[in-house]
XYZ file of C-alpha atoms in Angstrom:
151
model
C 47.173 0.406 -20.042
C 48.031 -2.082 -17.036
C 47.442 0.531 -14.279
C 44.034 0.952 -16.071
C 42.991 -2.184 -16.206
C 43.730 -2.744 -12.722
C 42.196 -0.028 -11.629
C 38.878 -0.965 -12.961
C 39.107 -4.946 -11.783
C 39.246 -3.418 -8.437
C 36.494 -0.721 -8.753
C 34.306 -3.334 -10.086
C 35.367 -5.304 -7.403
C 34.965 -2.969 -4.520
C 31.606 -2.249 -6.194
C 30.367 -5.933 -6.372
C 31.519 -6.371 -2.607
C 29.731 -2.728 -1.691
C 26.400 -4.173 -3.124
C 26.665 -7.453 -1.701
C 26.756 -6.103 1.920
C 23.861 -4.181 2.786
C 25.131 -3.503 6.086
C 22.037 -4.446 8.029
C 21.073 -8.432 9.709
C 17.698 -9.020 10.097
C 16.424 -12.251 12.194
C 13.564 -13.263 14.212
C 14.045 -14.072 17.665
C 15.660 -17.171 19.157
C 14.797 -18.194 15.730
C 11.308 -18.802 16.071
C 10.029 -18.438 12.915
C 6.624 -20.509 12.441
C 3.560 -20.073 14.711
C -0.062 -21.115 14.566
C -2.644 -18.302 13.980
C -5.164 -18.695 16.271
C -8.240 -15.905 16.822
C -5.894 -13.412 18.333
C -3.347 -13.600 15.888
C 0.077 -14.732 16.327
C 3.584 -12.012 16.564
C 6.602 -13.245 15.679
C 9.812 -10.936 17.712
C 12.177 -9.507 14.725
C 15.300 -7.694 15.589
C 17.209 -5.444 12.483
C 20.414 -4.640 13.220
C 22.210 -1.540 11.401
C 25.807 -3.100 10.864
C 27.142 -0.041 9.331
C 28.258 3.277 11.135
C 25.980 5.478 9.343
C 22.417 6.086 10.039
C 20.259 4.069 7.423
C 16.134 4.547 6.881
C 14.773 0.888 6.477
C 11.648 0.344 4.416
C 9.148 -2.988 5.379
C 7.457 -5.344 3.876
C 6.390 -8.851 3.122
C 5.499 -11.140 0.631
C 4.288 -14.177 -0.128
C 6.910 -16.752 -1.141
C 6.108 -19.138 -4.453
C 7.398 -22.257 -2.904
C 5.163 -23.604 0.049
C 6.430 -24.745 3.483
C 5.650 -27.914 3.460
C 7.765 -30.862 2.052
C 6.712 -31.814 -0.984
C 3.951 -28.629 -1.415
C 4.083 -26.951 -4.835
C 1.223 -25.088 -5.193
C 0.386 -21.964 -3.616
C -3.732 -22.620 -4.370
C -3.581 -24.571 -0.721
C -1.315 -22.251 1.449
C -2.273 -20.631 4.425
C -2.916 -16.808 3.726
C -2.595 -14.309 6.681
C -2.580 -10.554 6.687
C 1.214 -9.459 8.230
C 1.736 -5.749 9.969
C 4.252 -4.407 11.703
C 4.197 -3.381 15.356
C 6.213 -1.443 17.204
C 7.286 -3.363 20.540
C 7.040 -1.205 22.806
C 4.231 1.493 21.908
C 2.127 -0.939 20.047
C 1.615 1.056 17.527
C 1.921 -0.008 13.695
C 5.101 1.270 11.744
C 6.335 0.720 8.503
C 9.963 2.434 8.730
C 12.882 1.931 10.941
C 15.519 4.572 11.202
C 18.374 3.082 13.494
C 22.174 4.628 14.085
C 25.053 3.028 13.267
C 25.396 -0.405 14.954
C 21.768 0.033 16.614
C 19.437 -2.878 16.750
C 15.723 -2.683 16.914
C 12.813 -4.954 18.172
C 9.460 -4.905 16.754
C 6.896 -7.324 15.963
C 5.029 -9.304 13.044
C 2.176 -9.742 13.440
C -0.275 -12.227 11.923
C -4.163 -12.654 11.350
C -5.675 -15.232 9.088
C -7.209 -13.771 6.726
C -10.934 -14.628 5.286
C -8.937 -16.350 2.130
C -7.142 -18.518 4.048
C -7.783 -22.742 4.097
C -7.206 -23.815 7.371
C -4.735 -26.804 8.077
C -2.130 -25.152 5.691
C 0.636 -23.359 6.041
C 2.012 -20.202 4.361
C 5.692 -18.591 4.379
C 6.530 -14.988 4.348
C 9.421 -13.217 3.938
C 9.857 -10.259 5.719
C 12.324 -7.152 3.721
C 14.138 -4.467 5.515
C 15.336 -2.227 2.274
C 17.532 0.122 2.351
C 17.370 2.329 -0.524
C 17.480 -1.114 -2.991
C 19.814 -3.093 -0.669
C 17.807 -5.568 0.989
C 17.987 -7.647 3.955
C 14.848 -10.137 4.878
C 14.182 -13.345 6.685
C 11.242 -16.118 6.694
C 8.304 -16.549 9.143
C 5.899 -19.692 8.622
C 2.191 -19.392 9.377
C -0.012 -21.964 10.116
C -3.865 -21.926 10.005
C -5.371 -24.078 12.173
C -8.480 -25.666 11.368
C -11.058 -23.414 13.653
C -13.413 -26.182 14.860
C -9.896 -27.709 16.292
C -8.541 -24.432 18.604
């Protein structure tokens, strides 16, 4: 009854630890994570990192966080909205999955456009998600929308 007992502390254990650690980083750049959207847009340089030694399939996305990014803000009603892609850095082309080797890192880009909901002077933060079949890694980017009579 003792050998059984341990045995299951440690599987749940081992599983709790498994689940904890993805096995993937994802940051953005020399962490610069909050840029103005001007007319063209803004990109923001991400790099996802594949920690493990097996090949993983990332997913992307983004979404909108509930807390604004500004001290103090609590509503959402007055943050900046912007329509996020992802590019690929080289090719310029748009992407939405990453495949990377074991211990492979890849650049690509955020990009950014105000979009036609957005109230200018206000920011917004996003977080970007690399999943990996339900095991998620993400990080934050902060938009700004400048006022357009001021660019």
């Amino acid at each position: 009854m003792r050998n059984l007992l341990t045995f299951a502390l440690l599987f749940v254990f081992t599983a709790s630890s498994f689940a904890q650690n993805c096995g993937a980083t994802l940051t953005v750049e020399k962490d610069r994570n909050s840029k103005a959207v001007y007319e063209n847009g803004a990109f923001f340089t991400l790099e996802l990192t594949n920690t493990s030694s097996s090949t993983k399939t990332f997913t992307l996305s983004t979404a909108l966080m509930q807390e604004g990014c500004e001290r103090g803000q609590k509503s959402l009603q007055s943050a900046a909205v912007a329509d996020l892609s992802f590019v690929n850095s080289q090719s310029k082309k748009s992407l939405s999955n990453i495949t990377l080797r074991g211990k492979e890192t890849y650049k690509f880009y955020v990009k950014a456009m105000a979009s036609g909901k957005s109230a200018s002077k206000q920011w917004g933060c996003y977080e970007v998600i690399a999943d990996q079949d339900g095991c998620t890694t993400s990080t934050v980017v902060k938009v700004y929308v400048p006022n357009p009579t001021e660019q």
